[in-house]
Short mmCIF file of C-alpha atoms in Angstrom, two decimals:
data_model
loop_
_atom_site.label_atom_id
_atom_site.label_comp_id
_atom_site.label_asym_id
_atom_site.label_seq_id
_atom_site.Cartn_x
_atom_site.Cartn_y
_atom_site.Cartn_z
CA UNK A 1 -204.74 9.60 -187.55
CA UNK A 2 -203.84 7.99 -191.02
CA UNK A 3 -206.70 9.24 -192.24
CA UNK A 4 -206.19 12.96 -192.02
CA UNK A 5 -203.20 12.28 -193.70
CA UNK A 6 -202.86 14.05 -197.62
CA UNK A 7 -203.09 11.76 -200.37
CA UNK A 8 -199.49 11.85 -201.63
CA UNK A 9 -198.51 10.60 -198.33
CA UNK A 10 -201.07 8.07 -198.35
CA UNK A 11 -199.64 7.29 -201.81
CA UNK A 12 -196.67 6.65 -200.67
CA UNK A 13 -197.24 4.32 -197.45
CA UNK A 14 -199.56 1.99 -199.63
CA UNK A 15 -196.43 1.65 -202.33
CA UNK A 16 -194.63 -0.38 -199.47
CA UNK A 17 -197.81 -2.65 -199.79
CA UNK A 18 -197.48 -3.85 -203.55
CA UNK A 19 -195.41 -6.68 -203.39
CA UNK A 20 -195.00 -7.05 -207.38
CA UNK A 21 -196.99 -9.25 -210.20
CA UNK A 22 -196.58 -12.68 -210.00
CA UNK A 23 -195.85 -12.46 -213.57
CA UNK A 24 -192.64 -10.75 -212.67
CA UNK A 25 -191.10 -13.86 -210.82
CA UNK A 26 -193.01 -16.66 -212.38
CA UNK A 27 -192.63 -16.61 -215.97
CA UNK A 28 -189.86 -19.43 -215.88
CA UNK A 29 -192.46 -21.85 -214.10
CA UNK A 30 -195.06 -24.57 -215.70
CA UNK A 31 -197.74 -22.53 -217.29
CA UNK A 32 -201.09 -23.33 -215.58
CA UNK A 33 -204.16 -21.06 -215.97
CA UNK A 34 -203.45 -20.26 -212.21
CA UNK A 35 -199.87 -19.99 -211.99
CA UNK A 36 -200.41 -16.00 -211.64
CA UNK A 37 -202.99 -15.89 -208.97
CA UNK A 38 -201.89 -14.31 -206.01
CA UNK A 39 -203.26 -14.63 -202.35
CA UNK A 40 -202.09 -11.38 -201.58
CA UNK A 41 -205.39 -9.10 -201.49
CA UNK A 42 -203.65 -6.48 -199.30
CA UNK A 43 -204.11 -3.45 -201.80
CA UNK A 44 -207.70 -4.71 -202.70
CA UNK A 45 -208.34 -4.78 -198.96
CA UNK A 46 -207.13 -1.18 -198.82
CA UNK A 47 -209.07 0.01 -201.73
CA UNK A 48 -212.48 -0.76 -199.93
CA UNK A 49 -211.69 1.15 -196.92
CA UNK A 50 -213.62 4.41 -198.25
CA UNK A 51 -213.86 6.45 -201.01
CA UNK A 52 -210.67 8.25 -199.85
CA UNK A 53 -208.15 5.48 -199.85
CA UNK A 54 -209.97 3.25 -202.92
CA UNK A 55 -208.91 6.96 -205.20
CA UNK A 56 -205.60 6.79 -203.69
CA UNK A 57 -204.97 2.82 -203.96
CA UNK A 58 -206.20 2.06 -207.58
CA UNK A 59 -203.72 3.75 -209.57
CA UNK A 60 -200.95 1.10 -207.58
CA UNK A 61 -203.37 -1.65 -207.75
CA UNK A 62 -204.13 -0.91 -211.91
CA UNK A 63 -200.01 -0.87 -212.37
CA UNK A 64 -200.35 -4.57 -213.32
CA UNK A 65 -203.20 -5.59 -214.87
CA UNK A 66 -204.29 -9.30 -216.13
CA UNK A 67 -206.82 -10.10 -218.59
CA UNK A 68 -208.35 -13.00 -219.04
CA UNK A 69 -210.55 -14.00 -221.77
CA UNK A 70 -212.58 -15.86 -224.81
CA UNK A 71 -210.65 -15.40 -228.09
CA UNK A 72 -213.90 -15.27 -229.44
CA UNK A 73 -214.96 -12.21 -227.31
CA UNK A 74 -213.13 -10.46 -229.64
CA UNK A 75 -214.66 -10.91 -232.77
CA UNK A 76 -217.87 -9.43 -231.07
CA UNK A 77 -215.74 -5.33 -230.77
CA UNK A 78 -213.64 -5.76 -233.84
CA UNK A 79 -213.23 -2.06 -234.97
CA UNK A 80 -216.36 -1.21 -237.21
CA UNK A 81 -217.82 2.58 -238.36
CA UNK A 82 -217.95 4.80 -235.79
CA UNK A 83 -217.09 1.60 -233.19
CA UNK A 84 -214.69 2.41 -230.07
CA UNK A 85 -213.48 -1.54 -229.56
CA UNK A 86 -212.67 -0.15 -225.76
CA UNK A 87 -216.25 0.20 -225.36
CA UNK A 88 -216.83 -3.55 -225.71
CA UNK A 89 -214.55 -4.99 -223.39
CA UNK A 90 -215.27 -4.36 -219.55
CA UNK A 91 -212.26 -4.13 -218.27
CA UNK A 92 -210.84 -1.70 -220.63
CA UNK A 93 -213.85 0.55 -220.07
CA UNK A 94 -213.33 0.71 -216.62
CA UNK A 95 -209.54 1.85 -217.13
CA UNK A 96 -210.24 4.49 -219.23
CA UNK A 97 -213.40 6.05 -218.05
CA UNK A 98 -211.62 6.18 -214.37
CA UNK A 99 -207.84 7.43 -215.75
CA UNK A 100 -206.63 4.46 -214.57
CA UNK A 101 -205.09 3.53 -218.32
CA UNK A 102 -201.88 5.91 -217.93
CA UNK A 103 -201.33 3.81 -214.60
CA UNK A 104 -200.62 0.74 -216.33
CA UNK A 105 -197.19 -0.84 -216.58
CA UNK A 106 -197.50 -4.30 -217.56
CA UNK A 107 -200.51 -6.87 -219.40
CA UNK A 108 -200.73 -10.23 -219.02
CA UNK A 109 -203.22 -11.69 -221.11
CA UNK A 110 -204.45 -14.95 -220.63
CA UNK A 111 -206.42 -16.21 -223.86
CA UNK A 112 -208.66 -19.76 -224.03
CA UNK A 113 -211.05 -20.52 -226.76
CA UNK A 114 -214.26 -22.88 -226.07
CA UNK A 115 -216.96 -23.91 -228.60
CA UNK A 116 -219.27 -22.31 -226.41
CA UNK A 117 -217.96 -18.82 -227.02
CA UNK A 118 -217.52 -19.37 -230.67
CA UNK A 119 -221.39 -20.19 -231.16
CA UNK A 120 -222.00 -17.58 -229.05
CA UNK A 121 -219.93 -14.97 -231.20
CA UNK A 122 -221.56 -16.58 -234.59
CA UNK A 123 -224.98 -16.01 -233.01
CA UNK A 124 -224.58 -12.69 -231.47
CA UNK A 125 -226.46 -9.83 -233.29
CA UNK A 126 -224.91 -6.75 -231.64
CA UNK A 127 -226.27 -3.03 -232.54
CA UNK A 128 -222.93 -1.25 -231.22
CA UNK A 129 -220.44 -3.53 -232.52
CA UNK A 130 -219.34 -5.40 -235.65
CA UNK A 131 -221.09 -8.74 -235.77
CA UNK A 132 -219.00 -12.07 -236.16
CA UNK A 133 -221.22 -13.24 -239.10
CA UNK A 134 -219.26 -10.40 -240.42
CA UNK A 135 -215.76 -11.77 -239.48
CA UNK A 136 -213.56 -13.53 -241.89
CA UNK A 137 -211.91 -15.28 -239.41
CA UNK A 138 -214.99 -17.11 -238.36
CA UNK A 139 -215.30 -18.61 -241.63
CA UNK A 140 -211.28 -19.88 -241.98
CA UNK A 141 -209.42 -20.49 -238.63
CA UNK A 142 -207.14 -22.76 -240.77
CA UNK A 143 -205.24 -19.60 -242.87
CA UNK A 144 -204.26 -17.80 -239.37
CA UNK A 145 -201.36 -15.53 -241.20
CA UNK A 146 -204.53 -14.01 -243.23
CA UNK A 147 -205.73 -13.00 -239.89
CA UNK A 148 -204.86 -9.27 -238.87
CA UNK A 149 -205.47 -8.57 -235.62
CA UNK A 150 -203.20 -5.60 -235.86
CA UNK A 151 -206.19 -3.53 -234.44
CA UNK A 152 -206.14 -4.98 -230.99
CA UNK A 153 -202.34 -4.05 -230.47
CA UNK A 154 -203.13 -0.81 -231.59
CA UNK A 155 -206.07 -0.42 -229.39
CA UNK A 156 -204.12 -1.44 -226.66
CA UNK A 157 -201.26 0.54 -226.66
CA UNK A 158 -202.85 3.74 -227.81
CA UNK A 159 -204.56 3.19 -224.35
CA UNK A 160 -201.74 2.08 -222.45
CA UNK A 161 -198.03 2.85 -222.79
CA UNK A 162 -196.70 -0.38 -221.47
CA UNK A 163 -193.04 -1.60 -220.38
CA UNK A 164 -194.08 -5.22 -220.43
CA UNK A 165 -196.88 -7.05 -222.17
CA UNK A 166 -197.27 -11.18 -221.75
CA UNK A 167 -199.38 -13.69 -223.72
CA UNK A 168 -200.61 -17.07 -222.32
CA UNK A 169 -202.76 -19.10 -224.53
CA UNK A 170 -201.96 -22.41 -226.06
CA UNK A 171 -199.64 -22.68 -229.24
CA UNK A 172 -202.74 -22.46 -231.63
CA UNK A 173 -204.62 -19.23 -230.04
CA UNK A 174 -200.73 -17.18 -230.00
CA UNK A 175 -200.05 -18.00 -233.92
CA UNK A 176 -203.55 -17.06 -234.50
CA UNK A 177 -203.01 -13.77 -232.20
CA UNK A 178 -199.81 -12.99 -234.28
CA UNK A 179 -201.08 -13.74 -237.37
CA UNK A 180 -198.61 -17.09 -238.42
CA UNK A 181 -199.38 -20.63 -239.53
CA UNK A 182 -198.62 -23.85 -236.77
CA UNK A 183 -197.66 -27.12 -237.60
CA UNK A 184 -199.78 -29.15 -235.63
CA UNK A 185 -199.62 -32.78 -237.33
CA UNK A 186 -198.40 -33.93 -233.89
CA UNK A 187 -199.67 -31.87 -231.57
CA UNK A 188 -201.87 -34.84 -230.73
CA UNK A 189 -198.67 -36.50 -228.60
CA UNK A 190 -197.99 -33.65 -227.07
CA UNK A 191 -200.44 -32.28 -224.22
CA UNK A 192 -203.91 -31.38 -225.12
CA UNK A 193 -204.23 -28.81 -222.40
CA UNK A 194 -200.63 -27.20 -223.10
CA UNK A 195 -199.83 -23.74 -222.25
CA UNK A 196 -197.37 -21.21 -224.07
CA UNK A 197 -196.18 -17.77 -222.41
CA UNK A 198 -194.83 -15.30 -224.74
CA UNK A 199 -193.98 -11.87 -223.29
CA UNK A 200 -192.03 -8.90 -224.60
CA UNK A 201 -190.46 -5.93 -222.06
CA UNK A 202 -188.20 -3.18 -221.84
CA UNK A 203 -186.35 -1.52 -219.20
CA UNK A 204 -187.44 2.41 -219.33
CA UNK A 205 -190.47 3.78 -220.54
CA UNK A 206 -190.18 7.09 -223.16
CA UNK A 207 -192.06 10.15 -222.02
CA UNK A 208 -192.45 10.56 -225.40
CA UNK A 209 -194.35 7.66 -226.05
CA UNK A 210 -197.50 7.98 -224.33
CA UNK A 211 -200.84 6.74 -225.41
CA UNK A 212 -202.64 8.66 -227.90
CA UNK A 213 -204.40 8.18 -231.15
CA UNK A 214 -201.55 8.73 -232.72
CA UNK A 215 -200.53 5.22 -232.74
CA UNK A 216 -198.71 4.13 -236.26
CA UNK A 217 -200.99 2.17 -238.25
CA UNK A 218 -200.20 0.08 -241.23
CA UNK A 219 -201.25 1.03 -244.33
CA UNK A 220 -203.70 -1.41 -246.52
CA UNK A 221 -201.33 -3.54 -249.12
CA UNK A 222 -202.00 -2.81 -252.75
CA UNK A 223 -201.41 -5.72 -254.82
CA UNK A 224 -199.53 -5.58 -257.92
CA UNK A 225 -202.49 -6.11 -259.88
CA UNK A 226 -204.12 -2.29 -259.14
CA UNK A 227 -206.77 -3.95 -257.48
CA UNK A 228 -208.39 -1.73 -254.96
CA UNK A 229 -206.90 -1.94 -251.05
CA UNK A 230 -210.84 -2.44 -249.88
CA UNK A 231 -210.96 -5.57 -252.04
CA UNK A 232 -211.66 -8.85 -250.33
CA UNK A 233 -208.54 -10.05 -248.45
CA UNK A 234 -209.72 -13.78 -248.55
CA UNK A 235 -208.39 -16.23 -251.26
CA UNK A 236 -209.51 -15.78 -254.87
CA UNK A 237 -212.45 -17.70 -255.33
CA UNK A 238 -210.73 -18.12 -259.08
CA UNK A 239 -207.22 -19.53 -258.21
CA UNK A 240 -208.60 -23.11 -258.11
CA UNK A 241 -208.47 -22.42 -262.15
CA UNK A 242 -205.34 -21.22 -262.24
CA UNK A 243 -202.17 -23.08 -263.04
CA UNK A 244 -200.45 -23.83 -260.05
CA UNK A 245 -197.03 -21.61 -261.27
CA UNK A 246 -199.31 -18.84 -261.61
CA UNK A 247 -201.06 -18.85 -257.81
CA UNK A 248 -199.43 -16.21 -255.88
CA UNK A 249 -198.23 -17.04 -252.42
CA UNK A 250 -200.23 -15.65 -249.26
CA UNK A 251 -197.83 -13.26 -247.65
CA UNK A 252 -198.86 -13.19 -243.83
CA UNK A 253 -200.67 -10.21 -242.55
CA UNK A 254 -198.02 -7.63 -240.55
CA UNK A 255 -197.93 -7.54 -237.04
CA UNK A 256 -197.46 -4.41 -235.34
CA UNK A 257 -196.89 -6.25 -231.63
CA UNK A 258 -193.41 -6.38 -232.33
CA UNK A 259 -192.50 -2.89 -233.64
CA UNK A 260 -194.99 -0.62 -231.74
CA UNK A 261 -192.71 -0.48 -228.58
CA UNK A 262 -189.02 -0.33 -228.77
CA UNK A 263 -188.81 -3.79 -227.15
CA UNK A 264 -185.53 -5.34 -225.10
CA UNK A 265 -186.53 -7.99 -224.23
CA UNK A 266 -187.98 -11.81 -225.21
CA UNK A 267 -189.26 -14.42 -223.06
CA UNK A 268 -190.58 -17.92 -225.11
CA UNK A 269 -191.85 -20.89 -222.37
CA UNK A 270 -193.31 -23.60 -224.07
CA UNK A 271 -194.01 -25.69 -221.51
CA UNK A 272 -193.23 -29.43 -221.28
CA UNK A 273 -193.12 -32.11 -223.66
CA UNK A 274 -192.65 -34.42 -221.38
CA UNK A 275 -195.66 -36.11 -223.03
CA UNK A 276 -194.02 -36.68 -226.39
CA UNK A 277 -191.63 -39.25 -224.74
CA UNK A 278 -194.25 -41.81 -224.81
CA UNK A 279 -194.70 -42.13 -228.48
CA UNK A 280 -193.01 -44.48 -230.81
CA UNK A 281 -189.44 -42.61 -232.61
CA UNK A 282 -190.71 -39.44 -229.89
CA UNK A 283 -187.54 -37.32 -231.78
CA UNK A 284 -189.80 -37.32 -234.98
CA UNK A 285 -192.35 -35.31 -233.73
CA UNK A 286 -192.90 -31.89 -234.26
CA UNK A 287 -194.40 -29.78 -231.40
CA UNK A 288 -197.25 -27.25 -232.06
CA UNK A 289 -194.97 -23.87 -231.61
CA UNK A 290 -194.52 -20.46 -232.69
CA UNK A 291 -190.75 -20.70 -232.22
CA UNK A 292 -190.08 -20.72 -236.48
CA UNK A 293 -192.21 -17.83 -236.90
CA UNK A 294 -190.46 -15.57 -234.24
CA UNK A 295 -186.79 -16.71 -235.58
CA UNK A 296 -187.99 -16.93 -239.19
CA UNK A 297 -186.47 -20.38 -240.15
CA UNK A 298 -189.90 -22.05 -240.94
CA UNK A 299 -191.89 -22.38 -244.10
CA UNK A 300 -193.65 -19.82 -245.50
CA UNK A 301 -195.56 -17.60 -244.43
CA UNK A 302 -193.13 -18.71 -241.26
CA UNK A 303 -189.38 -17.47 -243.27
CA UNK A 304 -190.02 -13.70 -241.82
CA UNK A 305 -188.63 -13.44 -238.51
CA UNK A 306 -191.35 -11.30 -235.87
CA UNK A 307 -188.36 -10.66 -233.31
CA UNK A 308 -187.28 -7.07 -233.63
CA UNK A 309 -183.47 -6.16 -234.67
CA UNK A 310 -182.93 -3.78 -231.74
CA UNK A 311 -183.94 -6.85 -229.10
CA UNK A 312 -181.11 -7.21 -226.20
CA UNK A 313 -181.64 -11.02 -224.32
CA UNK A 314 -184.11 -14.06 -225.59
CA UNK A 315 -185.24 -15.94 -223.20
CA UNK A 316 -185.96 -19.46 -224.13
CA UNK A 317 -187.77 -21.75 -221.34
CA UNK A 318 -189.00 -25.03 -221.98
CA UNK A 319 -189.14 -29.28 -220.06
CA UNK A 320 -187.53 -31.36 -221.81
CA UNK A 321 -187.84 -30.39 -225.15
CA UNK A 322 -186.94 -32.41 -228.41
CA UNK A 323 -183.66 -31.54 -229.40
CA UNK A 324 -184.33 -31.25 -232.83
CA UNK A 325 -187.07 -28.64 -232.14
CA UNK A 326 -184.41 -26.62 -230.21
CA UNK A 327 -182.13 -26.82 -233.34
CA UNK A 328 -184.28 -24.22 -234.70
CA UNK A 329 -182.88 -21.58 -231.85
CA UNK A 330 -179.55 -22.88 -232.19
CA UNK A 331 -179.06 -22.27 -236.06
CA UNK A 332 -181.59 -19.30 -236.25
CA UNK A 333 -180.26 -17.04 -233.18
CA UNK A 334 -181.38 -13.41 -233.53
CA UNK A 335 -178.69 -10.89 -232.60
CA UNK A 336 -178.83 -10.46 -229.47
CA UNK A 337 -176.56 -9.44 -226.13
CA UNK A 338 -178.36 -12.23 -223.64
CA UNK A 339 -179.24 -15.91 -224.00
CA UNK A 340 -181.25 -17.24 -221.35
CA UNK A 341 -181.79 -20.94 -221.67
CA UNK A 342 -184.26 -23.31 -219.26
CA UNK A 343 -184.65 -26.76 -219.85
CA UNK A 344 -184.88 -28.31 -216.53
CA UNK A 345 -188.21 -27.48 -214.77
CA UNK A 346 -188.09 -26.23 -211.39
CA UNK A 347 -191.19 -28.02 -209.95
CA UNK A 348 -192.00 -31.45 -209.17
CA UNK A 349 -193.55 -32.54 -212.27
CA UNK A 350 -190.99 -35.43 -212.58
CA UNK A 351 -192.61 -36.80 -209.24
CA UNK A 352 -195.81 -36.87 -211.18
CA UNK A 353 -196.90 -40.81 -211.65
CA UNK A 354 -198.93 -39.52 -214.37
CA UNK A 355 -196.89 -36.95 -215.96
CA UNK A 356 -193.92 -39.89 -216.13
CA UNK A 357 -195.82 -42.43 -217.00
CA UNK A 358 -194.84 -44.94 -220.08
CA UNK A 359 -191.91 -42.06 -219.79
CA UNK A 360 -187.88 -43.27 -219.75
CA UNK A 361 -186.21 -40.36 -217.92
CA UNK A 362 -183.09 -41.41 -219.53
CA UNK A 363 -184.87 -40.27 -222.53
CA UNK A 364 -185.05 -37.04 -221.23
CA UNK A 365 -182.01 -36.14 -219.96
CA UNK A 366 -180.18 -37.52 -222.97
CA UNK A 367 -182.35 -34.82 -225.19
CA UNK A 368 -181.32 -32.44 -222.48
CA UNK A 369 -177.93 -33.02 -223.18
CA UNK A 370 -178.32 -32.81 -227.26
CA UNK A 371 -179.47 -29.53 -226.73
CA UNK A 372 -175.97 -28.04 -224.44
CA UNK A 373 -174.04 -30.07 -226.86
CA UNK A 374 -175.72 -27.69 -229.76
CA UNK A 375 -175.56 -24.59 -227.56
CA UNK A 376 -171.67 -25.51 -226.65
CA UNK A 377 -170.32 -25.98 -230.20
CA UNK A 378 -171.64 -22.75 -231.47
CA UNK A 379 -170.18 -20.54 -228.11
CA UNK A 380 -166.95 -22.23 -228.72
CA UNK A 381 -167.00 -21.69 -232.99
CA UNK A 382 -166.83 -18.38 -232.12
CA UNK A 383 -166.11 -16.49 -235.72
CA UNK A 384 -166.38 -19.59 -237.73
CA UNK A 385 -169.97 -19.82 -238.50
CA UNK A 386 -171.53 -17.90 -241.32
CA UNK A 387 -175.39 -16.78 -242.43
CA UNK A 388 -178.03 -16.76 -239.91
CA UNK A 389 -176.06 -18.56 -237.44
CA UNK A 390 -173.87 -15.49 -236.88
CA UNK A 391 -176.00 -13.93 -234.12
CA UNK A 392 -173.93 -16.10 -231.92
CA UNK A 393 -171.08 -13.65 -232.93
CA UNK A 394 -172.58 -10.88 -231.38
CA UNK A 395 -173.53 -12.94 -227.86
CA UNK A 396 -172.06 -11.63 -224.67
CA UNK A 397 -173.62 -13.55 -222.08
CA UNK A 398 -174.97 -16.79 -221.85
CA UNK A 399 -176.88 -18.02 -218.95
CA UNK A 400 -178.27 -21.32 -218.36
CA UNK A 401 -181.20 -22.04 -215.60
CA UNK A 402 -179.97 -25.34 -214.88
CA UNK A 403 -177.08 -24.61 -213.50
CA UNK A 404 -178.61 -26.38 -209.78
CA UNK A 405 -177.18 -29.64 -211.72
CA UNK A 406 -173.53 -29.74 -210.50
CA UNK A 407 -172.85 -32.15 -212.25
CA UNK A 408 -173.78 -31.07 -215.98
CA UNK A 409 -172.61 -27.34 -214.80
CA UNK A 410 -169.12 -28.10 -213.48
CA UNK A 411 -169.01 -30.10 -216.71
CA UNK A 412 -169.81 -27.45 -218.88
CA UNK A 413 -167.06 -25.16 -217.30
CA UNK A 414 -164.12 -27.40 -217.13
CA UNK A 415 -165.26 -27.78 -221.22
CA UNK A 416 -165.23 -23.73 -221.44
CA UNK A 417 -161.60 -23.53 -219.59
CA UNK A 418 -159.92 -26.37 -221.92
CA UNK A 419 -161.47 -24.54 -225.19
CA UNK A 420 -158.96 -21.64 -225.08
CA UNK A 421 -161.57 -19.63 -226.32
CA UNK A 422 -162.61 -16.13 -224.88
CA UNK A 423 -165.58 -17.07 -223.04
CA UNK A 424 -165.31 -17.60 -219.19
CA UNK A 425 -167.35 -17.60 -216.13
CA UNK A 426 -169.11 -14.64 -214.46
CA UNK A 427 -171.11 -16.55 -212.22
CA UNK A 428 -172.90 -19.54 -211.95
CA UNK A 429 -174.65 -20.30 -214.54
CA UNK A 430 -173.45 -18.04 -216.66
CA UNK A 431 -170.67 -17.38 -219.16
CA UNK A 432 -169.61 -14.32 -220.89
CA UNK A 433 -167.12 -13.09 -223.06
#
């Protein structure tokens, strides 16, 4: 019988049973809070068989893991004296104290924020952990890049060595998360219940960089005044009486997301705007995104680009979005091999009466067009453009996820062939050189 078969056999039948995350095939989609639930409960099923099967099955069903939570939860296991943050979160208890954490291949985190978690962290009196009275970021959410939050990537990956780790949390939780400032004078036309996905991967994992707790850490700033690195990071409760040529500007805090893993790849979906559309002059408004910070063409603390040098393809998903926002890609393009771009979506949210409503969808598609007419001039400038913009001298490929639209595609290649220029077409949808 199957039973009296050995484990590694066993091992082996139920890998024909794990179908995959739905993070792996849905990333390009609308992000919902649901969009990665899965019906398929096959290897759960399996696991509850007996004890037998359930020690065989977990380490497939733990490769992909998704956790969902309260941003606030985490001011309640902030690392403290003697304070294992592991210990206060549930689910990475359970990996560790059953080995499951070396299974692990890919996160998806899933982050929301309520006002009844934040009164709960400010009136939470925990004996293990740190309290959030004690938190500075309880007391200013406003200056996010003063925020380091360094010690949950650490934590993370000193547990887990993974080849893929995803965020999903609005714009305002992920520059929080990574420490940067948002614009969000307009956020207000754009949807209130919007969803960002950012997620960084690469293709083989190092044997020489599993977990342990030897994880690089940053060390503490000095500042140029000798003051001591324990000192109060907040502002100086002084500077108010300082002339304003002598105020020093706040440097964001470093993140350590982006250089702890030797990362390949970038995927940025932002969603729809679809909402904006409605509003009066729509191409004035600004959408609440991290997009500046990761390129490094905003304001400051926003001018210090988070993507990684060694990064291969970006990955740029978004409905409808203002062409002018999209500039920012255009004239700020890391160096990189790959350029995925996504502007169409791929559901039916344009038969939504109340997604399209007060909306002129030739509003939409002429934005649409701006942004290939920005994408098109700098393929075809080739070794003309200068500064930041030259990281579209180093592009290979260029793949668009629109090519369905004949129209626009067949367009877009008879403009490539009459160029002259080196690029020219691998497949649909894509272009290389």
């Amino acid at each position: 019988t199957i039973g009296a078969l050995p484990p590694e056999l066993l091992f082996h039948i139920f890998l024909y049973l794990d179908n995959g995350p739905p993070s792996a095939f849905r990333l390009h989609d609308q992000p919902t809070l649901d969009m990665l639930k899965s019906p398929e409960q096959t290897l759960k099923n399996v696991s509850l068989v007996d004890r037998k099967w359930r020690a065989v099955v977990l380490p497939i069903l733990f490769r992909h893991v998704l956790w969902a939570f309260d941003r606030w939860d985490l001011l309640l296991v902030e690392p403290g004296q003697n304070v294992n943050p592991v210990d206060g979160i549930p689910l990475l208890r359970f990996l560790r104290d059953h080995d499951l954490n070396s299974y692990v291949d890919t996160l998806t985190m899933i982050v929301s924020t309520s006002e009844s978690g934040a009164t709960a962290a400010r009136e939470a009196k925990a004996d293990l952990f740190v309290g959030a009275s004690r938190s500075p970021h309880i007391v200013n959410r406003a200056a996010t890049y003063n925020e380091d939050n360094n010690w949950l990537w650490e934590m993370l990956f000193s547990l887990m060595n993974l080849n893929r780790i995803t965020l999903m949390a609005s714009p305002q939780m992920l520059a929080s998360l990574l420490s940067r400032m948002l614009f969000v004078g307009d956020a207000w036309s754009f949807s209130r219940d919007l969803l960002h996905i950012l997620s960084l991967s690469r293709d083989t994992k190092s044997r020489k960089e599993a977990p342990s707790e030897s994880t690089e850490t940053h060390a503490p700033q000095v500042s140029n005044s000798g003051s001591s690195p324990h000192a109060p990071s907040g502002p100086d409760p002084l500077s108010h009486l300082l002339p304003t040529s002598s105020r020093r500007r706040p440097q964001p805090a470093p993140n350590a997301l982006f250089t702890i893993r030797p990362w390949q790849h970038l995927v940025l979906n932002e969603g729809s705007s679809t909402r904006v559309y409605r509003t009066y002059e729509f191409f004035l408004r600004r959408p609440p995104s991290i997009l500046d910070a990761l390129l490094g063409c905003g304001e400051p603390p926003n001018d210090r680009p988070l993507v990684p040098a060694h990064l291969a393809s970006f990955s740029y998903i978004a409905i409808f979005p203002l062409s002018s926002h999209f500039n920012s890609l255009v004239t700020s393009l890391p160096r990189v091999d790959r350029l995925f771009v996504q502007l169409v979506p791929r559901n039916d949210i344009m038969a939504d009466p109340e997604e399209m409503r007060n909306v002129q969808l030739s509003d939409l598609w002429m934005e649409r067009n701006s942004c290939y007419s920005l994408i098109m001039r700098r393929l075809l400038a080739d070794g003309q453009l200068v500064g930041r913009e030259n990281g579209w001298r180093f592009l290979r490929e260029f793949e668009s996820g629109d090519a369905a639209n004949r129209d626009a595609w067949e367009m877009a290649v008879q403009y490539i062939s009459m160029s002259g220029s080196n690029w020219h077409v691998e497949r649909e949808g894509v272009f290389v050189r």
